[in-house]
PDB file of C-alpha atoms and ligand atoms in Angstrom:
ATOM      1  CA  LEU A  10     -62.434 -26.373 136.287  1.00  0.00           C
ATOM      2  CA  PHE A  11     -58.870 -25.531 136.400  1.00  0.00           C
ATOM      3  CA  LYS A  12     -56.445 -24.722 133.780  1.00  0.00           C
ATOM      4  CA  THR A  13     -53.677 -27.190 133.314  1.00  0.00           C
ATOM      5  CA  TYR A  14     -49.945 -26.451 132.507  1.00  0.00           C
ATOM      6  CA  LYS A  15     -47.319 -28.584 131.117  1.00  0.00           C
ATOM      7  CA  PHE A  16     -44.319 -28.221 133.889  1.00  0.00           C
ATOM      8  CA  MET A  17     -40.948 -30.270 134.498  1.00  0.00           C
ATOM      9  CA  MET A  18     -42.292 -32.803 137.249  1.00  0.00           C
ATOM     10  CA  LYS A  19     -39.462 -34.137 139.742  1.00  0.00           C
ATOM     11  CA  ASP A  20     -41.096 -37.187 140.438  1.00  0.00           C
ATOM     12  CA  GLU A  21     -40.804 -38.121 136.622  1.00  0.00           C
ATOM     13  CA  LEU A  22     -37.115 -37.413 136.636  1.00  0.00           C
ATOM     14  CA  LEU A  23     -36.490 -39.589 139.749  1.00  0.00           C
ATOM     15  CA  GLU A  24     -38.389 -42.326 138.181  1.00  0.00           C
ATOM     16  CA  SER A  25     -36.321 -41.977 134.852  1.00  0.00           C
ATOM     17  CA  VAL A  26     -33.333 -41.914 137.012  1.00  0.00           C
ATOM     18  CA  ALA A  27     -34.263 -44.915 139.497  1.00  0.00           C
ATOM     19  CA  TYR A  28     -35.009 -47.200 136.457  1.00  0.00           C
ATOM     20  CA  LEU A  29     -31.200 -46.128 135.011  1.00  0.00           C
ATOM     21  CA  LYS A  30     -29.620 -46.690 138.225  1.00  0.00           C
ATOM     22  CA  ASN A  31     -31.376 -49.970 138.690  1.00  0.00           C
ATOM     23  CA  LYS A  32     -29.996 -51.253 135.225  1.00  0.00           C
ATOM     24  CA  GLY A  33     -26.209 -50.315 136.641  1.00  0.00           C
ATOM     25  CA  PHE A  34     -25.930 -46.589 135.568  1.00  0.00           C
ATOM     26  CA  ASP A  35     -23.624 -45.698 138.270  1.00  0.00           C
ATOM     27  CA  ASN A  36     -22.562 -42.403 138.885  1.00  0.00           C
ATOM     28  CA  PRO A  37     -21.407 -41.531 135.689  1.00  0.00           C
ATOM     29  CA  GLU A  38     -18.970 -38.322 135.397  1.00  0.00           C
ATOM     30  CA  ILE A  39     -19.661 -36.917 132.008  1.00  0.00           C
ATOM     31  CA  GLY A  40     -22.491 -36.955 129.963  1.00  0.00           C
ATOM     32  CA  ILE A  41     -22.380 -37.056 126.136  1.00  0.00           C
ATOM     33  CA  VAL A  42     -24.742 -35.943 123.403  1.00  0.00           C
ATOM     34  CA  LEU A  43     -24.175 -37.422 119.651  1.00  0.00           C
ATOM     35  CA  GLY A  44     -25.824 -35.543 116.624  1.00  0.00           C
ATOM     36  CA  THR A  45     -26.916 -36.823 113.391  1.00  0.00           C
ATOM     37  CA  GLY A  46     -24.524 -39.086 111.814  1.00  0.00           C
ATOM     38  CA  LEU A  47     -22.283 -38.937 114.842  1.00  0.00           C
ATOM     39  CA  GLY A  48     -23.168 -41.849 116.588  1.00  0.00           C
ATOM     40  CA  LYS A  49     -20.221 -43.794 116.401  1.00  0.00           C
ATOM     41  CA  LEU A  50     -18.278 -42.787 119.924  1.00  0.00           C
ATOM     42  CA  VAL A  51     -20.657 -45.400 121.477  1.00  0.00           C
ATOM     43  CA  ASP A  52     -18.234 -48.267 119.847  1.00  0.00           C
ATOM     44  CA  SER A  53     -15.649 -47.075 121.886  1.00  0.00           C
ATOM     45  CA  VAL A  54     -17.451 -47.218 125.125  1.00  0.00           C
ATOM     46  CA  GLU A  55     -15.986 -50.130 127.684  1.00  0.00           C
ATOM     47  CA  ASP A  56     -18.552 -52.746 129.305  1.00  0.00           C
ATOM     48  CA  PRO A  57     -21.609 -50.657 127.718  1.00  0.00           C
ATOM     49  CA  ILE A  58     -24.879 -51.217 129.434  1.00  0.00           C
ATOM     50  CA  GLU A  59     -27.959 -49.811 127.414  1.00  0.00           C
ATOM     51  CA  ALA A  60     -31.249 -48.372 127.803  1.00  0.00           C
ATOM     52  CA  HIS A  61     -33.478 -47.735 124.685  1.00  0.00           C
ATOM     53  CA  TYR A  62     -35.210 -44.305 125.169  1.00  0.00           C
ATOM     54  CA  ASN A  63     -38.687 -45.944 124.824  1.00  0.00           C
ATOM     55  CA  HIS A  64     -37.737 -48.267 128.197  1.00  0.00           C
ATOM     56  CA  ILE A  65     -37.191 -45.525 130.279  1.00  0.00           C
ATOM     57  CA  PRO A  66     -40.126 -44.199 132.142  1.00  0.00           C
ATOM     58  CA  PHE A  67     -40.962 -40.570 131.161  1.00  0.00           C
ATOM     59  CA  PHE A  68     -38.605 -40.400 128.647  1.00  0.00           C
ATOM     60  CA  PRO A  69     -39.831 -38.958 125.465  1.00  0.00           C
ATOM     61  CA  LEU A  70     -40.944 -41.303 122.926  1.00  0.00           C
ATOM     62  CA  ALA A  71     -38.371 -41.831 120.132  1.00  0.00           C
ATOM     63  CA  THR A  72     -39.736 -41.660 116.746  1.00  0.00           C
ATOM     64  CA  VAL A  73     -36.517 -40.210 115.533  1.00  0.00           C
ATOM     65  CA  GLU A  74     -35.646 -41.011 111.824  1.00  0.00           C
ATOM     66  CA  PHE A  75     -31.976 -40.983 111.845  1.00  0.00           C
ATOM     67  CA  HIS A  76     -30.964 -42.262 115.264  1.00  0.00           C
ATOM     68  CA  THR A  77     -30.918 -45.345 117.048  1.00  0.00           C
ATOM     69  CA  GLY A  78     -32.337 -43.564 120.260  1.00  0.00           C
ATOM     70  CA  LYS A  79     -30.618 -45.267 123.155  1.00  0.00           C
ATOM     71  CA  LEU A  80     -28.683 -44.299 126.460  1.00  0.00           C
ATOM     72  CA  VAL A  81     -25.380 -46.218 126.806  1.00  0.00           C
ATOM     73  CA  TYR A  82     -23.521 -46.203 130.047  1.00  0.00           C
ATOM     74  CA  GLY A  83     -19.675 -47.576 130.449  1.00  0.00           C
ATOM     75  CA  THR A  84     -16.341 -46.188 130.328  1.00  0.00           C
ATOM     76  CA  ILE A  85     -14.076 -44.094 128.240  1.00  0.00           C
ATOM     77  CA  SER A  86     -10.505 -43.503 128.713  1.00  0.00           C
ATOM     78  CA  GLY A  87     -10.829 -44.662 132.094  1.00  0.00           C
ATOM     79  CA  LYS A  88     -13.850 -42.006 133.001  1.00  0.00           C
ATOM     80  CA  LYS A  89     -17.509 -43.426 133.656  1.00  0.00           C
ATOM     81  CA  VAL A  90     -19.795 -41.831 130.794  1.00  0.00           C
ATOM     82  CA  VAL A  91     -23.518 -41.897 129.794  1.00  0.00           C
ATOM     83  CA  VAL A  92     -24.021 -41.309 126.227  1.00  0.00           C
ATOM     84  CA  MET A  93     -27.243 -40.069 124.324  1.00  0.00           C
ATOM     85  CA  GLN A  94     -26.890 -41.965 120.656  1.00  0.00           C
ATOM     86  CA  GLY A  95     -29.562 -39.777 119.453  1.00  0.00           C
ATOM     87  CA  ARG A  96     -30.808 -36.708 120.573  1.00  0.00           C
ATOM     88  CA  PHE A  97     -34.619 -35.234 120.360  1.00  0.00           C
ATOM     89  CA  HIS A  98     -35.367 -32.100 117.990  1.00  0.00           C
ATOM     90  CA  LEU A  99     -38.071 -29.582 118.010  1.00  0.00           C
ATOM     91  CA  TYR A 100     -38.555 -30.236 114.557  1.00  0.00           C
ATOM     92  CA  GLU A 101     -40.009 -34.109 115.285  1.00  0.00           C
ATOM     93  CA  GLY A 102     -43.098 -32.326 117.411  1.00  0.00           C
ATOM     94  CA  TYR A 103     -40.968 -32.372 120.609  1.00  0.00           C
ATOM     95  CA  ASP A 104     -41.392 -29.349 122.850  1.00  0.00           C
ATOM     96  CA  PHE A 105     -38.268 -27.564 124.993  1.00  0.00           C
ATOM     97  CA  LEU A 106     -39.383 -29.700 127.978  1.00  0.00           C
ATOM     98  CA  ASP A 107     -39.457 -32.951 126.072  1.00  0.00           C
ATOM     99  CA  ILE A 108     -36.045 -32.217 124.273  1.00  0.00           C
ATOM    100  CA  THR A 109     -34.101 -31.354 127.623  1.00  0.00           C
ATOM    101  CA  TYR A 110     -35.639 -34.029 129.381  1.00  0.00           C
ATOM    102  CA  PRO A 111     -32.518 -36.209 129.005  1.00  0.00           C
ATOM    103  CA  ILE A 112     -29.999 -33.471 130.143  1.00  0.00           C
ATOM    104  CA  ARG A 113     -31.835 -33.175 133.567  1.00  0.00           C
ATOM    105  CA  VAL A 114     -31.629 -36.741 134.024  1.00  0.00           C
ATOM    106  CA  MET A 115     -28.194 -37.283 133.082  1.00  0.00           C
ATOM    107  CA  HIS A 116     -27.593 -34.626 135.610  1.00  0.00           C
ATOM    108  CA  MET A 117     -29.611 -36.090 138.147  1.00  0.00           C
ATOM    109  CA  LEU A 118     -27.650 -39.261 137.778  1.00  0.00           C
ATOM    110  CA  GLY A 119     -24.582 -37.215 138.589  1.00  0.00           C
ATOM    111  CA  ILE A 120     -22.344 -35.994 135.536  1.00  0.00           C
ATOM    112  CA  SER A 121     -20.546 -33.103 136.266  1.00  0.00           C
ATOM    113  CA  LYS A 122     -19.585 -32.295 132.677  1.00  0.00           C
ATOM    114  CA  LEU A 123     -21.382 -32.404 129.679  1.00  0.00           C
ATOM    115  CA  PHE A 124     -20.224 -32.949 125.887  1.00  0.00           C
ATOM    116  CA  ILE A 125     -22.326 -32.101 122.852  1.00  0.00           C
ATOM    117  CA  SER A 126     -21.772 -32.575 119.169  1.00  0.00           C
ATOM    118  CA  ASN A 127     -24.084 -31.725 116.251  1.00  0.00           C
ATOM    119  CA  ALA A 128     -23.906 -31.639 112.609  1.00  0.00           C
ATOM    120  CA  ALA A 129     -24.392 -28.076 111.499  1.00  0.00           C
ATOM    121  CA  GLY A 130     -24.325 -25.979 108.319  1.00  0.00           C
ATOM    122  CA  ALA A 131     -21.356 -23.357 107.757  1.00  0.00           C
ATOM    123  CA  VAL A 132     -22.389 -19.730 106.949  1.00  0.00           C
ATOM    124  CA  ASN A 133     -18.800 -18.542 107.621  1.00  0.00           C
ATOM    125  CA  LEU A 134     -17.323 -19.547 104.250  1.00  0.00           C
ATOM    126  CA  ASN A 135     -13.832 -19.605 105.614  1.00  0.00           C
ATOM    127  CA  PHE A 136     -15.022 -22.838 107.288  1.00  0.00           C
ATOM    128  CA  LYS A 137     -15.338 -26.008 104.705  1.00  0.00           C
ATOM    129  CA  LYS A 138     -17.724 -29.189 104.868  1.00  0.00           C
ATOM    130  CA  GLY A 139     -15.747 -31.659 106.667  1.00  0.00           C
ATOM    131  CA  ASP A 140     -14.367 -28.784 109.323  1.00  0.00           C
ATOM    132  CA  MET A 141     -15.107 -29.157 112.870  1.00  0.00           C
ATOM    133  CA  MET A 142     -16.046 -26.005 114.806  1.00  0.00           C
ATOM    134  CA  LEU A 143     -15.804 -25.561 118.590  1.00  0.00           C
ATOM    135  CA  ILE A 144     -18.734 -23.766 119.503  1.00  0.00           C
ATOM    136  CA  GLU A 145     -17.364 -20.813 121.840  1.00  0.00           C
ATOM    137  CA  ASP A 146     -20.937 -19.053 122.002  1.00  0.00           C
ATOM    138  CA  HIS A 147     -24.665 -19.465 120.361  1.00  0.00           C
ATOM    139  CA  ILE A 148     -27.619 -17.177 119.223  1.00  0.00           C
ATOM    140  CA  ASN A 149     -31.155 -18.932 120.035  1.00  0.00           C
ATOM    141  CA  LEU A 150     -33.405 -18.347 116.929  1.00  0.00           C
ATOM    142  CA  GLN A 151     -35.712 -21.324 118.183  1.00  0.00           C
ATOM    143  CA  GLY A 152     -38.293 -18.881 119.411  1.00  0.00           C
ATOM    144  CA  GLY A 153     -38.683 -20.114 122.788  1.00  0.00           C
ATOM    145  CA  SER A 154     -36.777 -21.410 125.772  1.00  0.00           C
ATOM    146  CA  PRO A 155     -36.407 -24.622 127.967  1.00  0.00           C
ATOM    147  CA  LEU A 156     -36.890 -22.527 130.848  1.00  0.00           C
ATOM    148  CA  ALA A 157     -39.921 -20.630 129.845  1.00  0.00           C
ATOM    149  CA  PHE A 158     -42.077 -23.024 132.157  1.00  0.00           C
ATOM    150  CA  LYS A 159     -44.036 -23.390 135.266  1.00  0.00           C
ATOM    151  CA  GLY A 160     -42.066 -25.017 137.772  1.00  0.00           C
ATOM    152  CA  VAL A 161     -38.339 -24.205 136.674  1.00  0.00           C
ATOM    153  CA  SER A 162     -37.275 -22.004 139.711  1.00  0.00           C
ATOM    154  CA  GLU A 163     -37.511 -25.721 141.172  1.00  0.00           C
ATOM    155  CA  PHE A 164     -34.461 -26.647 139.655  1.00  0.00           C
ATOM    156  CA  GLY A 165     -32.220 -23.688 139.467  1.00  0.00           C
ATOM    157  CA  GLU A 166     -32.318 -19.794 139.194  1.00  0.00           C
ATOM    158  CA  ARG A 167     -35.089 -19.243 136.388  1.00  0.00           C
ATOM    159  CA  PHE A 168     -33.152 -16.264 134.918  1.00  0.00           C
ATOM    160  CA  ALA A 169     -29.791 -18.236 134.161  1.00  0.00           C
ATOM    161  CA  ASP A 170     -26.701 -16.513 133.230  1.00  0.00           C
ATOM    162  CA  MET A 171     -25.497 -16.949 129.722  1.00  0.00           C
ATOM    163  CA  SER A 172     -22.385 -14.851 129.967  1.00  0.00           C
ATOM    164  CA  GLU A 173     -20.072 -17.715 129.347  1.00  0.00           C
ATOM    165  CA  PRO A 174     -22.369 -20.574 128.363  1.00  0.00           C
ATOM    166  CA  TYR A 175     -19.478 -23.023 126.967  1.00  0.00           C
ATOM    167  CA  ASP A 176     -16.763 -24.009 129.355  1.00  0.00           C
ATOM    168  CA  LEU A 177     -13.680 -21.865 128.700  1.00  0.00           C
ATOM    169  CA  ASP A 178     -11.223 -24.467 130.434  1.00  0.00           C
ATOM    170  CA  MET A 179     -12.568 -27.095 128.666  1.00  0.00           C
ATOM    171  CA  ARG A 180     -12.438 -25.049 125.206  1.00  0.00           C
ATOM    172  CA  ASN A 181      -8.946 -24.545 125.638  1.00  0.00           C
ATOM    173  CA  LYS A 182      -8.079 -27.934 126.821  1.00  0.00           C
ATOM    174  CA  LEU A 183      -9.783 -29.122 123.257  1.00  0.00           C
ATOM    175  CA  THR A 184      -7.828 -26.388 121.435  1.00  0.00           C
ATOM    176  CA  THR A 185      -4.531 -27.864 122.722  1.00  0.00           C
ATOM    177  CA  ILE A 186      -5.734 -31.306 121.906  1.00  0.00           C
ATOM    178  CA  ALA A 187      -6.517 -30.663 118.481  1.00  0.00           C
ATOM    179  CA  LYS A 188      -3.064 -28.779 117.933  1.00  0.00           C
ATOM    180  CA  ASP A 189      -1.287 -31.711 119.629  1.00  0.00           C
ATOM    181  CA  LEU A 190      -3.025 -34.348 117.353  1.00  0.00           C
ATOM    182  CA  ASN A 191      -2.985 -32.471 114.229  1.00  0.00           C
ATOM    183  CA  ILE A 192      -6.782 -31.884 114.044  1.00  0.00           C
ATOM    184  CA  SER A 193      -8.105 -28.528 112.517  1.00  0.00           C
ATOM    185  CA  LEU A 194     -10.744 -27.440 114.742  1.00  0.00           C
ATOM    186  CA  LYS A 195     -12.279 -23.832 114.156  1.00  0.00           C
ATOM    187  CA  SER A 196     -13.842 -21.674 116.654  1.00  0.00           C
ATOM    188  CA  GLY A 197     -17.324 -19.976 116.211  1.00  0.00           C
ATOM    189  CA  VAL A 198     -20.667 -18.856 116.956  1.00  0.00           C
ATOM    190  CA  TYR A 199     -23.690 -21.575 116.486  1.00  0.00           C
ATOM    191  CA  ALA A 200     -27.113 -20.188 115.715  1.00  0.00           C
ATOM    192  CA  SER A 201     -29.982 -22.638 116.433  1.00  0.00           C
ATOM    193  CA  VAL A 202     -33.201 -22.940 114.185  1.00  0.00           C
ATOM    194  CA  VAL A 203     -36.283 -24.950 114.651  1.00  0.00           C
ATOM    195  CA  GLY A 204     -36.139 -26.710 111.051  1.00  0.00           C
ATOM    196  CA  PRO A 205     -36.738 -29.129 109.577  1.00  0.00           C
ATOM    197  CA  GLN A 206     -36.914 -27.230 106.367  1.00  0.00           C
ATOM    198  CA  LEU A 207     -33.219 -25.848 105.751  1.00  0.00           C
ATOM    199  CA  GLU A 208     -32.629 -22.113 105.509  1.00  0.00           C
ATOM    200  CA  THR A 209     -33.463 -19.737 102.429  1.00  0.00           C
ATOM    201  CA  ARG A 210     -30.614 -17.877 100.964  1.00  0.00           C
ATOM    202  CA  ALA A 211     -31.883 -14.698 102.420  1.00  0.00           C
ATOM    203  CA  GLU A 212     -32.182 -16.730 106.159  1.00  0.00           C
ATOM    204  CA  TYR A 213     -28.437 -17.623 105.592  1.00  0.00           C
ATOM    205  CA  ARG A 214     -27.820 -14.002 104.571  1.00  0.00           C
ATOM    206  CA  MET A 215     -29.283 -12.711 108.141  1.00  0.00           C
ATOM    207  CA  ILE A 216     -27.594 -15.641 110.195  1.00  0.00           C
ATOM    208  CA  LYS A 217     -24.429 -14.703 108.895  1.00  0.00           C
ATOM    209  CA  LEU A 218     -25.297 -10.729 109.236  1.00  0.00           C
ATOM    210  CA  ILE A 219     -26.323 -11.354 113.072  1.00  0.00           C
ATOM    211  CA  GLY A 220     -22.947 -12.966 113.679  1.00  0.00           C
ATOM    212  CA  ALA A 221     -23.291 -16.585 113.492  1.00  0.00           C
ATOM    213  CA  ASP A 222     -20.315 -18.923 111.850  1.00  0.00           C
ATOM    214  CA  ALA A 223     -22.689 -22.143 111.616  1.00  0.00           C
ATOM    215  CA  VAL A 224     -26.217 -23.101 111.737  1.00  0.00           C
ATOM    216  CA  GLY A 225     -28.040 -26.192 112.978  1.00  0.00           C
ATOM    217  CA  MET A 226     -31.384 -27.458 114.752  1.00  0.00           C
ATOM    218  CA  SER A 227     -30.515 -28.379 118.076  1.00  0.00           C
ATOM    219  CA  THR A 228     -27.997 -27.981 121.106  1.00  0.00           C
ATOM    220  CA  VAL A 229     -28.877 -24.710 122.217  1.00  0.00           C
ATOM    221  CA  PRO A 230     -31.959 -25.644 124.519  1.00  0.00           C
ATOM    222  CA  GLU A 231     -29.500 -28.314 125.780  1.00  0.00           C
ATOM    223  CA  VAL A 232     -26.995 -25.898 126.877  1.00  0.00           C
ATOM    224  CA  ILE A 233     -29.386 -23.710 128.096  1.00  0.00           C
ATOM    225  CA  VAL A 234     -30.448 -26.112 130.555  1.00  0.00           C
ATOM    226  CA  ALA A 235     -27.244 -27.193 131.309  1.00  0.00           C
ATOM    227  CA  ASN A 236     -26.233 -23.535 132.308  1.00  0.00           C
ATOM    228  CA  HIS A 237     -29.653 -23.763 134.465  1.00  0.00           C
ATOM    229  CA  LEU A 238     -27.688 -26.828 136.469  1.00  0.00           C
ATOM    230  CA  SER A 239     -24.325 -24.960 136.337  1.00  0.00           C
ATOM    231  CA  LEU A 240     -22.946 -28.063 134.237  1.00  0.00           C
ATOM    232  CA  PRO A 241     -19.791 -27.172 132.349  1.00  0.00           C
ATOM    233  CA  ILE A 242     -20.437 -28.088 128.735  1.00  0.00           C
ATOM    234  CA  VAL A 243     -18.145 -28.302 125.768  1.00  0.00           C
ATOM    235  CA  ALA A 244     -19.783 -28.482 122.332  1.00  0.00           C
ATOM    236  CA  VAL A 245     -18.296 -28.993 118.549  1.00  0.00           C
ATOM    237  CA  SER A 246     -20.240 -29.033 115.262  1.00  0.00           C
ATOM    238  CA  VAL A 247     -19.230 -31.093 112.527  1.00  0.00           C
ATOM    239  CA  LEU A 248     -19.595 -28.689 109.386  1.00  0.00           C
ATOM    240  CA  THR A 249     -21.371 -30.912 106.745  1.00  0.00           C
ATOM    241  CA  ASP A 250     -22.271 -28.295 104.060  1.00  0.00           C
ATOM    242  CA  GLU A 251     -21.199 -24.713 102.807  1.00  0.00           C
ATOM    243  CA  CYS A 252     -23.883 -22.106 103.233  1.00  0.00           C
ATOM    244  CA  ASP A 253     -23.202 -19.362 100.787  1.00  0.00           C
ATOM    245  CA  PRO A 254     -26.310 -17.652  99.824  1.00  0.00           C
ATOM    246  CA  ASP A 255     -24.827 -16.512  96.395  1.00  0.00           C
ATOM    247  CA  ASN A 256     -23.924 -19.785  95.445  1.00  0.00           C
ATOM    248  CA  LEU A 257     -26.618 -22.098  96.895  1.00  0.00           C
ATOM    249  CA  LYS A 258     -27.011 -25.837  96.051  1.00  0.00           C
ATOM    250  CA  PRO A 259     -30.126 -27.377  96.735  1.00  0.00           C
ATOM    251  CA  VAL A 260     -29.609 -29.594  99.856  1.00  0.00           C
ATOM    252  CA  ASP A 261     -28.505 -33.258  99.969  1.00  0.00           C
ATOM    253  CA  ILE A 262     -29.356 -34.525 103.639  1.00  0.00           C
ATOM    254  CA  ALA A 263     -27.894 -38.094 102.516  1.00  0.00           C
ATOM    255  CA  GLU A 264     -24.481 -35.988 101.688  1.00  0.00           C
ATOM    256  CA  ILE A 265     -24.782 -34.100 105.150  1.00  0.00           C
ATOM    257  CA  ILE A 266     -24.990 -37.634 106.900  1.00  0.00           C
ATOM    258  CA  SER A 267     -22.310 -39.008 104.803  1.00  0.00           C
ATOM    259  CA  ILE A 268     -19.860 -36.332 105.778  1.00  0.00           C
ATOM    260  CA  ALA A 269     -20.794 -35.948 109.352  1.00  0.00           C
ATOM    261  CA  GLU A 270     -19.974 -39.983 109.287  1.00  0.00           C
ATOM    262  CA  LYS A 271     -16.666 -39.256 107.547  1.00  0.00           C
ATOM    263  CA  THR A 272     -15.602 -36.371 109.833  1.00  0.00           C
ATOM    264  CA  GLU A 273     -16.845 -38.289 113.002  1.00  0.00           C
ATOM    265  CA  PRO A 274     -13.741 -40.370 113.679  1.00  0.00           C
ATOM    266  CA  LYS A 275     -11.755 -36.989 114.093  1.00  0.00           C
ATOM    267  CA  MET A 276     -14.424 -35.795 116.808  1.00  0.00           C
ATOM    268  CA  VAL A 277     -14.203 -39.138 118.414  1.00  0.00           C
ATOM    269  CA  LYS A 278     -10.332 -38.712 118.932  1.00  0.00           C
ATOM    270  CA  LEU A 279     -10.840 -35.020 120.374  1.00  0.00           C
ATOM    271  CA  PHE A 280     -13.479 -36.097 122.888  1.00  0.00           C
ATOM    272  CA  GLN A 281     -11.544 -39.254 123.811  1.00  0.00           C
ATOM    273  CA  GLU A 282      -8.128 -37.401 124.579  1.00  0.00           C
ATOM    274  CA  LEU A 283     -10.499 -34.420 126.469  1.00  0.00           C
ATOM    275  CA  ILE A 284     -12.090 -37.204 128.834  1.00  0.00           C
ATOM    276  CA  LYS A 285      -8.710 -38.471 129.823  1.00  0.00           C
ATOM    277  CA  GLN A 286      -7.417 -35.104 130.435  1.00  0.00           C
ATOM    278  CA  LEU A 287     -10.288 -34.116 132.734  1.00  0.00           C
TER     279      LEU A 287
HETATM  280  N1  LIG B 323     -28.967 -25.692 108.483  1.00  0.00           N
HETATM  281  C1  LIG B 323     -28.100 -25.450 107.302  1.00  0.00           C
HETATM  282  N2  LIG B 323     -27.147 -26.740 106.955  1.00  0.00           N
HETATM  283  C2  LIG B 323     -27.176 -27.664 107.694  1.00  0.00           C
HETATM  284  C3  LIG B 323     -27.952 -27.635 108.780  1.00  0.00           C
HETATM  285  C4  LIG B 323     -29.032 -26.632 109.097  1.00  0.00           C
HETATM  286  O1  LIG B 323     -29.401 -26.473 110.141  1.00  0.00           O
HETATM  287  N3  LIG B 323     -27.614 -28.912 109.743  1.00  0.00           N
HETATM  288  C5  LIG B 323     -26.545 -29.733 109.091  1.00  0.00           C
HETATM  289  N4  LIG B 323     -26.429 -28.761 108.000  1.00  0.00           N
END
């Protein structure tokens, strides 16, 4: 009798990739992860080919409440992209390997840049709901790592460098684009929690105190894996609520989603323009 461990299987990744290539996912340059309430960028994908998560071999099974759950391949601003409409979260019962599996698949498909979006709460009270925040750095409060598994070294340096996890060149470009388009884009630190419960007032105080400007339930694991793969990342949070511990109102998930949806067109513009410039 032997102990078994879950670890990242290259064979499974190869099968996922083979299925997608067979569907026509041909050498995408840019991978894009769309967060809660932020799925509409797929409407600007030209000549789209779709693959539902549940049809891709070895992909985590989508049981997601808010998302459609599909990969869309096509062209944006003249570049070949692969878009994840809907991501996997720890709070849905997936583990760190599951939620980062699609990043490894997109990397194996050939992407050389990764764009990430999410909905997050503003703990920096100078930021308002409906603002967007370019993520310049992060704090992992999820109590684990997608690299803390057997077999990880096969894919890259286990002790991944995180001194500059968000690509400086793309951050600078996006900042300039936002200025040129007259779109307000804040910049700050994103803290990731597991959720799904929202934070207590004491937790918001702590999150602010340790140096975060926004808090959400995603992104950090994907960013860790992308760094492990030396994949340059740009990430934007859409701030959907103001997390003021001294004046905290009960959370309204429907409002969070509606603010994300309302802000989304600005995010789409920023991403489209950045894609054009790469
Ligand atoms: N915490 C608080 N507010 C939020 C979150 C979160 O994780 N996500 C979106 N708004």
